[in-house]
PDB file of C-alpha atoms and ligand atoms in Angstrom:
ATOM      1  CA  UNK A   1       0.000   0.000   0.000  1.00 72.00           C
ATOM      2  CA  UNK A   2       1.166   3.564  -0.608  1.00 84.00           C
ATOM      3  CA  UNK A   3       2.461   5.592   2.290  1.00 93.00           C
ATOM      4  CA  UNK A   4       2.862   8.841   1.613  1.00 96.00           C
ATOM      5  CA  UNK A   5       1.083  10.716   4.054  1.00 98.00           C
ATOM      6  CA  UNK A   6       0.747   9.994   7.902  1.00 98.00           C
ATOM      7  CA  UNK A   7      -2.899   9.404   7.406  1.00 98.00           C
ATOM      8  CA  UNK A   8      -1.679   5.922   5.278  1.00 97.00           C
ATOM      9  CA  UNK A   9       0.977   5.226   8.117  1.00 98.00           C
ATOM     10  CA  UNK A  10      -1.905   5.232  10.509  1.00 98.00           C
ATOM     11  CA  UNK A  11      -4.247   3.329   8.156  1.00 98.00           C
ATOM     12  CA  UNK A  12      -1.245   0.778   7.765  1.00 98.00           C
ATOM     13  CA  UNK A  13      -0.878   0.243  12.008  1.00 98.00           C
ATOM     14  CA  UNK A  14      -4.956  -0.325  12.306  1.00 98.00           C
ATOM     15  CA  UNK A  15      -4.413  -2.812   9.089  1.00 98.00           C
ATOM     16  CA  UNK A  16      -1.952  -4.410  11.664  1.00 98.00           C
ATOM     17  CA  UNK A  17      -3.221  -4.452  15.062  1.00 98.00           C
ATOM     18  CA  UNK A  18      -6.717  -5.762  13.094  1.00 98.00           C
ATOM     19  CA  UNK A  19      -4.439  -8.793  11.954  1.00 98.00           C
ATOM     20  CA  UNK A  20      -2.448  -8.987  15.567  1.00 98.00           C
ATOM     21  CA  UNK A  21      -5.941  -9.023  17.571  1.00 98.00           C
ATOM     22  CA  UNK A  22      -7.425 -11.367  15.025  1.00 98.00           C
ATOM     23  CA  UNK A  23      -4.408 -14.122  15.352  1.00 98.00           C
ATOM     24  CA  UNK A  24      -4.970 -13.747  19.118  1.00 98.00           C
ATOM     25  CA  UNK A  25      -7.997 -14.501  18.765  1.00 98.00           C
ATOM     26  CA  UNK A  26      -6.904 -18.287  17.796  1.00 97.00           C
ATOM     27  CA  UNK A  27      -3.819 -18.137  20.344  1.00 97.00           C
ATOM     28  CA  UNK A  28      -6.063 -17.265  23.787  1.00 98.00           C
ATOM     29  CA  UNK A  29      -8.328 -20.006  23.567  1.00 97.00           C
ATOM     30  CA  UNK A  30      -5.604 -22.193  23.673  1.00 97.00           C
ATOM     31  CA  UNK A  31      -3.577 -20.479  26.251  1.00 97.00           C
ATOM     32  CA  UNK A  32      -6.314 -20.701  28.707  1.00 97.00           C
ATOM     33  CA  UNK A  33      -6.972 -24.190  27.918  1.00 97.00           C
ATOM     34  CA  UNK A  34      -3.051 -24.809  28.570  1.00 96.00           C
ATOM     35  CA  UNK A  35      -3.472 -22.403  31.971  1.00 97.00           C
ATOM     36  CA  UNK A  36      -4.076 -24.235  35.270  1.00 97.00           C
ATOM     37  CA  UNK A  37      -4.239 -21.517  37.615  1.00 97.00           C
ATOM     38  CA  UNK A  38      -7.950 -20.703  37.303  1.00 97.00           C
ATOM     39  CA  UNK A  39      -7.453 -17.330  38.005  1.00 98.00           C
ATOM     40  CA  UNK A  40      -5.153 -17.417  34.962  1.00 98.00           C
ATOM     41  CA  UNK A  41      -7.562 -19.512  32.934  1.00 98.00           C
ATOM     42  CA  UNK A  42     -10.496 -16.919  33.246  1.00 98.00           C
ATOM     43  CA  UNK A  43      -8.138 -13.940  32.660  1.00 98.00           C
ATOM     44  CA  UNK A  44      -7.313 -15.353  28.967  1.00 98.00           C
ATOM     45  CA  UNK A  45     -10.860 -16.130  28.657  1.00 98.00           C
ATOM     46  CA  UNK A  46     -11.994 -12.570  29.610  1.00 98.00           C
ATOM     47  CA  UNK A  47      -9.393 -10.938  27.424  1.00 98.00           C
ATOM     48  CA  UNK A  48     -10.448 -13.011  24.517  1.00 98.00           C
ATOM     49  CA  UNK A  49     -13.859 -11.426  24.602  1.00 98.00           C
ATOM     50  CA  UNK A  50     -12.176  -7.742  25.649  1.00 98.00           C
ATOM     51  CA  UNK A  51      -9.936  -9.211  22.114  1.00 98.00           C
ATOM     52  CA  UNK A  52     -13.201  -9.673  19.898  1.00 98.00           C
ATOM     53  CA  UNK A  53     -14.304  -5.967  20.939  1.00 98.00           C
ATOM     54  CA  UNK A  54     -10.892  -4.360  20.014  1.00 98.00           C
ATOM     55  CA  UNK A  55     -11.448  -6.325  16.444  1.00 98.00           C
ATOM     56  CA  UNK A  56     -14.668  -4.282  16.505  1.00 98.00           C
ATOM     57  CA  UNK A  57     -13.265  -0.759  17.607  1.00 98.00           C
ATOM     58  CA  UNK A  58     -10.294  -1.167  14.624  1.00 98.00           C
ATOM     59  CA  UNK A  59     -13.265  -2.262  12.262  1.00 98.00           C
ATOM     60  CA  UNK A  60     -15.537   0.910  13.252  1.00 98.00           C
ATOM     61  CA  UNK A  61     -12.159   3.301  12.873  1.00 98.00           C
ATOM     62  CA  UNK A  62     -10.849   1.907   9.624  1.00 98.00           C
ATOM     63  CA  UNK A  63     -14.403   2.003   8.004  1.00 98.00           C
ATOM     64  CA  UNK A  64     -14.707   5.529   9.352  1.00 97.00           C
ATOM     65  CA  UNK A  65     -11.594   5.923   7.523  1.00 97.00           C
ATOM     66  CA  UNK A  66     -13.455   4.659   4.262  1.00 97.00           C
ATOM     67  CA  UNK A  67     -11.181   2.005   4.832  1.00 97.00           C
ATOM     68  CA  UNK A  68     -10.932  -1.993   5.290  1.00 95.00           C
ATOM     69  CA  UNK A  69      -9.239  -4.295   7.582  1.00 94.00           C
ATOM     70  CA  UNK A  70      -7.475  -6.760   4.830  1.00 92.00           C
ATOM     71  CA  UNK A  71      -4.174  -6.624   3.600  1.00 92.00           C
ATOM     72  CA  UNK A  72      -1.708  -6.717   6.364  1.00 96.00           C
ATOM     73  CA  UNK A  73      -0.135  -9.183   8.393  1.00 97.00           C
ATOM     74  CA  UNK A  74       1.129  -8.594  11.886  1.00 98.00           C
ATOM     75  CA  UNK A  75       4.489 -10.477  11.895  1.00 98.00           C
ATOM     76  CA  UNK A  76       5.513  -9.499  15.132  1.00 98.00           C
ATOM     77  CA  UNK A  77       2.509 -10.991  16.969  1.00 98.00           C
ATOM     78  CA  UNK A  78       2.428 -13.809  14.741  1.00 98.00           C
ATOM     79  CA  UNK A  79       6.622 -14.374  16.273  1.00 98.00           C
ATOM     80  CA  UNK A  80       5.210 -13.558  19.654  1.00 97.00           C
ATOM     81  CA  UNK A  81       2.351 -15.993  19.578  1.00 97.00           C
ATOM     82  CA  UNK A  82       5.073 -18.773  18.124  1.00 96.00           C
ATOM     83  CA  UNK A  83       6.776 -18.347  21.139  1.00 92.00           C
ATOM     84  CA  UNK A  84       3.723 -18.803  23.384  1.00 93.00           C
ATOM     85  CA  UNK A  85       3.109 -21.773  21.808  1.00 95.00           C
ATOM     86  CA  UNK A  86       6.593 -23.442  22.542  1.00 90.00           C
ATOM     87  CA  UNK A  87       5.407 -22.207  26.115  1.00 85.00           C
ATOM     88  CA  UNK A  88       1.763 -24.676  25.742  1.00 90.00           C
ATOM     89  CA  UNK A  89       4.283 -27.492  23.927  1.00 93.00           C
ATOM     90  CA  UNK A  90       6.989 -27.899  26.041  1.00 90.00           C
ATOM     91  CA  UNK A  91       7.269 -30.767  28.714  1.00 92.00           C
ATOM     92  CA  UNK A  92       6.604 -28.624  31.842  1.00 93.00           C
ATOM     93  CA  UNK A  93       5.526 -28.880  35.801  1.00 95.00           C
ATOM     94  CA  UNK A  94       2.004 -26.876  35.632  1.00 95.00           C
ATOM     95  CA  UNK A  95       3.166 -23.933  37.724  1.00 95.00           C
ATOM     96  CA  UNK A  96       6.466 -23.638  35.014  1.00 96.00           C
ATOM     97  CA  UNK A  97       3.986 -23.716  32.772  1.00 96.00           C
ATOM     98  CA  UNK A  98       1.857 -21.139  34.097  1.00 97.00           C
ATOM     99  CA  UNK A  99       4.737 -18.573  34.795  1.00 97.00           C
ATOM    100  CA  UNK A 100       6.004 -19.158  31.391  1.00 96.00           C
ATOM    101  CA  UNK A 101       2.206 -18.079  29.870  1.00 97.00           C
ATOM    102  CA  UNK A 102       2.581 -15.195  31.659  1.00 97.00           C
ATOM    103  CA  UNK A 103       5.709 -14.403  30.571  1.00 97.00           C
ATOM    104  CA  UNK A 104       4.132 -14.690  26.744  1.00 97.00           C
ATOM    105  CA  UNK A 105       1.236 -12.702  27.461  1.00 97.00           C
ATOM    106  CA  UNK A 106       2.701  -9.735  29.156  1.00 98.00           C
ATOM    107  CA  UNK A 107       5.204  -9.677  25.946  1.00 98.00           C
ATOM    108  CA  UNK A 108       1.798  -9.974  23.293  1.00 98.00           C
ATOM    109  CA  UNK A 109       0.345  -7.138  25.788  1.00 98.00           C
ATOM    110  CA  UNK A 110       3.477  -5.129  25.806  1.00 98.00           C
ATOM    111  CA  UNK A 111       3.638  -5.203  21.789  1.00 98.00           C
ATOM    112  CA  UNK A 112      -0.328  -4.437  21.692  1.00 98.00           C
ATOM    113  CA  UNK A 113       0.406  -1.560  24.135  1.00 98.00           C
ATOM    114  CA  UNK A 114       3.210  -0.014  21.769  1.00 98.00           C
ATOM    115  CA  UNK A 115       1.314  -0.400  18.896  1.00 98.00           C
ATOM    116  CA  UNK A 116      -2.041   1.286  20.269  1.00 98.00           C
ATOM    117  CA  UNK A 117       0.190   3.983  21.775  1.00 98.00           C
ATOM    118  CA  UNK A 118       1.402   4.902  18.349  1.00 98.00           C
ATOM    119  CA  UNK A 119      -1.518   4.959  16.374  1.00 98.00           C
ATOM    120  CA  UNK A 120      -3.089   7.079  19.376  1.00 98.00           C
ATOM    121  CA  UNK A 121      -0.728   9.671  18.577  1.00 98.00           C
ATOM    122  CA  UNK A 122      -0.385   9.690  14.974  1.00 98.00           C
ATOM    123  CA  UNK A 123      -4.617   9.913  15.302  1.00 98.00           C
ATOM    124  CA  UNK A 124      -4.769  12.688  17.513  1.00 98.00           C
ATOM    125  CA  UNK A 125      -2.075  14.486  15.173  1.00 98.00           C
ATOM    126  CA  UNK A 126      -4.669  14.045  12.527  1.00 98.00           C
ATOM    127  CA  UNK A 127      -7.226  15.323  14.469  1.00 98.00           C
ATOM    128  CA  UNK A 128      -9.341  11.700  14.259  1.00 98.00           C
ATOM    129  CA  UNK A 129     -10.990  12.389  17.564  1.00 98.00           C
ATOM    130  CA  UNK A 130     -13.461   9.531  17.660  1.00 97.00           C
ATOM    131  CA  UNK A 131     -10.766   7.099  16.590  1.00 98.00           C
ATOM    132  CA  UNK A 132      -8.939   8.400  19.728  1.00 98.00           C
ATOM    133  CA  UNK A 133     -11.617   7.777  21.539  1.00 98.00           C
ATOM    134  CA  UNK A 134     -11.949   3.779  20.710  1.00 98.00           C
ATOM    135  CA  UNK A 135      -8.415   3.027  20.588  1.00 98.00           C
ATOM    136  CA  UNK A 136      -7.812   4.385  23.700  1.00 98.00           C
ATOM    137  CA  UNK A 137     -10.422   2.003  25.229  1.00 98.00           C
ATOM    138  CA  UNK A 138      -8.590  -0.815  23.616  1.00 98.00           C
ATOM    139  CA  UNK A 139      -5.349   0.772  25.462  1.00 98.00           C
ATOM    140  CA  UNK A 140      -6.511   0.939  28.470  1.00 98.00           C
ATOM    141  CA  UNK A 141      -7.843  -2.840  28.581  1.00 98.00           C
ATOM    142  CA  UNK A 142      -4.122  -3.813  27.204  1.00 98.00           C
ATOM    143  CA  UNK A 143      -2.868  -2.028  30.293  1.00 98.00           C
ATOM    144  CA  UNK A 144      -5.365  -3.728  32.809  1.00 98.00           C
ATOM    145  CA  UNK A 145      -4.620  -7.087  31.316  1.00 98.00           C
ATOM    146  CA  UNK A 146      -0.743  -6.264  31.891  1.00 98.00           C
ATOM    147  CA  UNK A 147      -1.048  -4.675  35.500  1.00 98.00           C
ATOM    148  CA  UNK A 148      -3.686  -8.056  36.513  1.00 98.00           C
ATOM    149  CA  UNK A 149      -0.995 -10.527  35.096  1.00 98.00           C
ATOM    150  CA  UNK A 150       1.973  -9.052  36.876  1.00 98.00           C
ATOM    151  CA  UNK A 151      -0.396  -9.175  40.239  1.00 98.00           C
ATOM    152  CA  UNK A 152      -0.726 -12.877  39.686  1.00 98.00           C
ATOM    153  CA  UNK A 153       2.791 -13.499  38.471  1.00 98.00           C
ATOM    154  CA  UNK A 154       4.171 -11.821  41.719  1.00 97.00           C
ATOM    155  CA  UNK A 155       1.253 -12.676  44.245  1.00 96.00           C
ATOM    156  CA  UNK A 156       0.478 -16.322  43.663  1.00 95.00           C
ATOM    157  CA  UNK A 157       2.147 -18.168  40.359  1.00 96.00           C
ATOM    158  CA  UNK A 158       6.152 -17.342  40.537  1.00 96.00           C
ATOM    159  CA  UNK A 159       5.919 -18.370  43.897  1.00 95.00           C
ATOM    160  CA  UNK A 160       4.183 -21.625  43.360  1.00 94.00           C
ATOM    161  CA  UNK A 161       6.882 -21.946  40.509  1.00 95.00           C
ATOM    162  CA  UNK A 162       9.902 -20.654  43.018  1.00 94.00           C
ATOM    163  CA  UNK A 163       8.705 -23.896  45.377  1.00 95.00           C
ATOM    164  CA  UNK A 164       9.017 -26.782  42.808  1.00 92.00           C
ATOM    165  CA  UNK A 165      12.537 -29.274  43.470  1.00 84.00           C
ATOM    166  CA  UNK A 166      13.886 -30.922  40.804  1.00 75.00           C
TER     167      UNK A 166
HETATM  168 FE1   FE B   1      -5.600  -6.618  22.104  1.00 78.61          FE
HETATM  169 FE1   FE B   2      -4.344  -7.758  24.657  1.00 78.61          FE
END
Protein backbone atom coordinates (compact mmCIF):
# COMPACT_ATOMS: atom_id res chain seq x y z
CA UNK A 1 0.00 0.00 0.00
CA UNK A 2 1.17 3.56 -0.61
CA UNK A 3 2.46 5.59 2.29
CA UNK A 4 2.86 8.84 1.61
CA UNK A 5 1.08 10.72 4.05
CA UNK A 6 0.75 9.99 7.90
CA UNK A 7 -2.90 9.40 7.41
CA UNK A 8 -1.68 5.92 5.28
CA UNK A 9 0.98 5.23 8.12
CA UNK A 10 -1.91 5.23 10.51
CA UNK A 11 -4.25 3.33 8.16
CA UNK A 12 -1.24 0.78 7.76
CA UNK A 13 -0.88 0.24 12.01
CA UNK A 14 -4.96 -0.32 12.31
CA UNK A 15 -4.41 -2.81 9.09
CA UNK A 16 -1.95 -4.41 11.66
CA UNK A 17 -3.22 -4.45 15.06
CA UNK A 18 -6.72 -5.76 13.09
CA UNK A 19 -4.44 -8.79 11.95
CA UNK A 20 -2.45 -8.99 15.57
CA UNK A 21 -5.94 -9.02 17.57
CA UNK A 22 -7.43 -11.37 15.03
CA UNK A 23 -4.41 -14.12 15.35
CA UNK A 24 -4.97 -13.75 19.12
CA UNK A 25 -8.00 -14.50 18.76
CA UNK A 26 -6.90 -18.29 17.80
CA UNK A 27 -3.82 -18.14 20.34
CA UNK A 28 -6.06 -17.26 23.79
CA UNK A 29 -8.33 -20.01 23.57
CA UNK A 30 -5.60 -22.19 23.67
CA UNK A 31 -3.58 -20.48 26.25
CA UNK A 32 -6.31 -20.70 28.71
CA UNK A 33 -6.97 -24.19 27.92
CA UNK A 34 -3.05 -24.81 28.57
CA UNK A 35 -3.47 -22.40 31.97
CA UNK A 36 -4.08 -24.24 35.27
CA UNK A 37 -4.24 -21.52 37.62
CA UNK A 38 -7.95 -20.70 37.30
CA UNK A 39 -7.45 -17.33 38.00
CA UNK A 40 -5.15 -17.42 34.96
CA UNK A 41 -7.56 -19.51 32.93
CA UNK A 42 -10.50 -16.92 33.25
CA UNK A 43 -8.14 -13.94 32.66
CA UNK A 44 -7.31 -15.35 28.97
CA UNK A 45 -10.86 -16.13 28.66
CA UNK A 46 -11.99 -12.57 29.61
CA UNK A 47 -9.39 -10.94 27.42
CA UNK A 48 -10.45 -13.01 24.52
CA UNK A 49 -13.86 -11.43 24.60
CA UNK A 50 -12.18 -7.74 25.65
CA UNK A 51 -9.94 -9.21 22.11
CA UNK A 52 -13.20 -9.67 19.90
CA UNK A 53 -14.30 -5.97 20.94
CA UNK A 54 -10.89 -4.36 20.01
CA UNK A 55 -11.45 -6.33 16.44
CA UNK A 56 -14.67 -4.28 16.50
CA UNK A 57 -13.26 -0.76 17.61
CA UNK A 58 -10.29 -1.17 14.62
CA UNK A 59 -13.26 -2.26 12.26
CA UNK A 60 -15.54 0.91 13.25
CA UNK A 61 -12.16 3.30 12.87
CA UNK A 62 -10.85 1.91 9.62
CA UNK A 63 -14.40 2.00 8.00
CA UNK A 64 -14.71 5.53 9.35
CA UNK A 65 -11.59 5.92 7.52
CA UNK A 66 -13.46 4.66 4.26
CA UNK A 67 -11.18 2.00 4.83
CA UNK A 68 -10.93 -1.99 5.29
CA UNK A 69 -9.24 -4.30 7.58
CA UNK A 70 -7.47 -6.76 4.83
CA UNK A 71 -4.17 -6.62 3.60
CA UNK A 72 -1.71 -6.72 6.36
CA UNK A 73 -0.13 -9.18 8.39
CA UNK A 74 1.13 -8.59 11.89
CA UNK A 75 4.49 -10.48 11.90
CA UNK A 76 5.51 -9.50 15.13
CA UNK A 77 2.51 -10.99 16.97
CA UNK A 78 2.43 -13.81 14.74
CA UNK A 79 6.62 -14.37 16.27
CA UNK A 80 5.21 -13.56 19.65
CA UNK A 81 2.35 -15.99 19.58
CA UNK A 82 5.07 -18.77 18.12
CA UNK A 83 6.78 -18.35 21.14
CA UNK A 84 3.72 -18.80 23.38
CA UNK A 85 3.11 -21.77 21.81
CA UNK A 86 6.59 -23.44 22.54
CA UNK A 87 5.41 -22.21 26.11
CA UNK A 88 1.76 -24.68 25.74
CA UNK A 89 4.28 -27.49 23.93
CA UNK A 90 6.99 -27.90 26.04
CA UNK A 91 7.27 -30.77 28.71
CA UNK A 92 6.60 -28.62 31.84
CA UNK A 93 5.53 -28.88 35.80
CA UNK A 94 2.00 -26.88 35.63
CA UNK A 95 3.17 -23.93 37.72
CA UNK A 96 6.47 -23.64 35.01
CA UNK A 97 3.99 -23.72 32.77
CA UNK A 98 1.86 -21.14 34.10
CA UNK A 99 4.74 -18.57 34.79
CA UNK A 100 6.00 -19.16 31.39
CA UNK A 101 2.21 -18.08 29.87
CA UNK A 102 2.58 -15.19 31.66
CA UNK A 103 5.71 -14.40 30.57
CA UNK A 104 4.13 -14.69 26.74
CA UNK A 105 1.24 -12.70 27.46
CA UNK A 106 2.70 -9.73 29.16
CA UNK A 107 5.20 -9.68 25.95
CA UNK A 108 1.80 -9.97 23.29
CA UNK A 109 0.34 -7.14 25.79
CA UNK A 110 3.48 -5.13 25.81
CA UNK A 111 3.64 -5.20 21.79
CA UNK A 112 -0.33 -4.44 21.69
CA UNK A 113 0.41 -1.56 24.13
CA UNK A 114 3.21 -0.01 21.77
CA UNK A 115 1.31 -0.40 18.90
CA UNK A 116 -2.04 1.29 20.27
CA UNK A 117 0.19 3.98 21.77
CA UNK A 118 1.40 4.90 18.35
CA UNK A 119 -1.52 4.96 16.37
CA UNK A 120 -3.09 7.08 19.38
CA UNK A 121 -0.73 9.67 18.58
CA UNK A 122 -0.39 9.69 14.97
CA UNK A 123 -4.62 9.91 15.30
CA UNK A 124 -4.77 12.69 17.51
CA UNK A 125 -2.07 14.49 15.17
CA UNK A 126 -4.67 14.05 12.53
CA UNK A 127 -7.23 15.32 14.47
CA UNK A 128 -9.34 11.70 14.26
CA UNK A 129 -10.99 12.39 17.56
CA UNK A 130 -13.46 9.53 17.66
CA UNK A 131 -10.77 7.10 16.59
CA UNK A 132 -8.94 8.40 19.73
CA UNK A 133 -11.62 7.78 21.54
CA UNK A 134 -11.95 3.78 20.71
CA UNK A 135 -8.42 3.03 20.59
CA UNK A 136 -7.81 4.38 23.70
CA UNK A 137 -10.42 2.00 25.23
CA UNK A 138 -8.59 -0.81 23.62
CA UNK A 139 -5.35 0.77 25.46
CA UNK A 140 -6.51 0.94 28.47
CA UNK A 141 -7.84 -2.84 28.58
CA UNK A 142 -4.12 -3.81 27.20
CA UNK A 143 -2.87 -2.03 30.29
CA UNK A 144 -5.37 -3.73 32.81
CA UNK A 145 -4.62 -7.09 31.32
CA UNK A 146 -0.74 -6.26 31.89
CA UNK A 147 -1.05 -4.68 35.50
CA UNK A 148 -3.69 -8.06 36.51
CA UNK A 149 -0.99 -10.53 35.10
CA UNK A 150 1.97 -9.05 36.88
CA UNK A 151 -0.40 -9.18 40.24
CA UNK A 152 -0.73 -12.88 39.69
CA UNK A 153 2.79 -13.50 38.47
CA UNK A 154 4.17 -11.82 41.72
CA UNK A 155 1.25 -12.68 44.25
CA UNK A 156 0.48 -16.32 43.66
CA UNK A 157 2.15 -18.17 40.36
CA UNK A 158 6.15 -17.34 40.54
CA UNK A 159 5.92 -18.37 43.90
CA UNK A 160 4.18 -21.63 43.36
CA UNK A 161 6.88 -21.95 40.51
CA UNK A 162 9.90 -20.65 43.02
CA UNK A 163 8.71 -23.90 45.38
CA UNK A 164 9.02 -26.78 42.81
CA UNK A 165 12.54 -29.27 43.47
CA UNK A 166 13.89 -30.92 40.80
FE1 LIG B 1 -5.60 -6.62 22.10
FE1 LIG C 1 -4.34 -7.76 24.66
Amino acid sequence: MKMETLRDLLVHNLKDLYSAENQLTKALPKMAKAATNPELKKGFETHLSETQGQIERLDRVLKAMGETHGGVKCKGMEGLIAEGAEAIEEEAAKEVRDAALIGAAQKVEHYEISGYGTAIAYAELLGEADAVTLLRESLDEEEATDKKLSALAEGTVNSAAAALVA
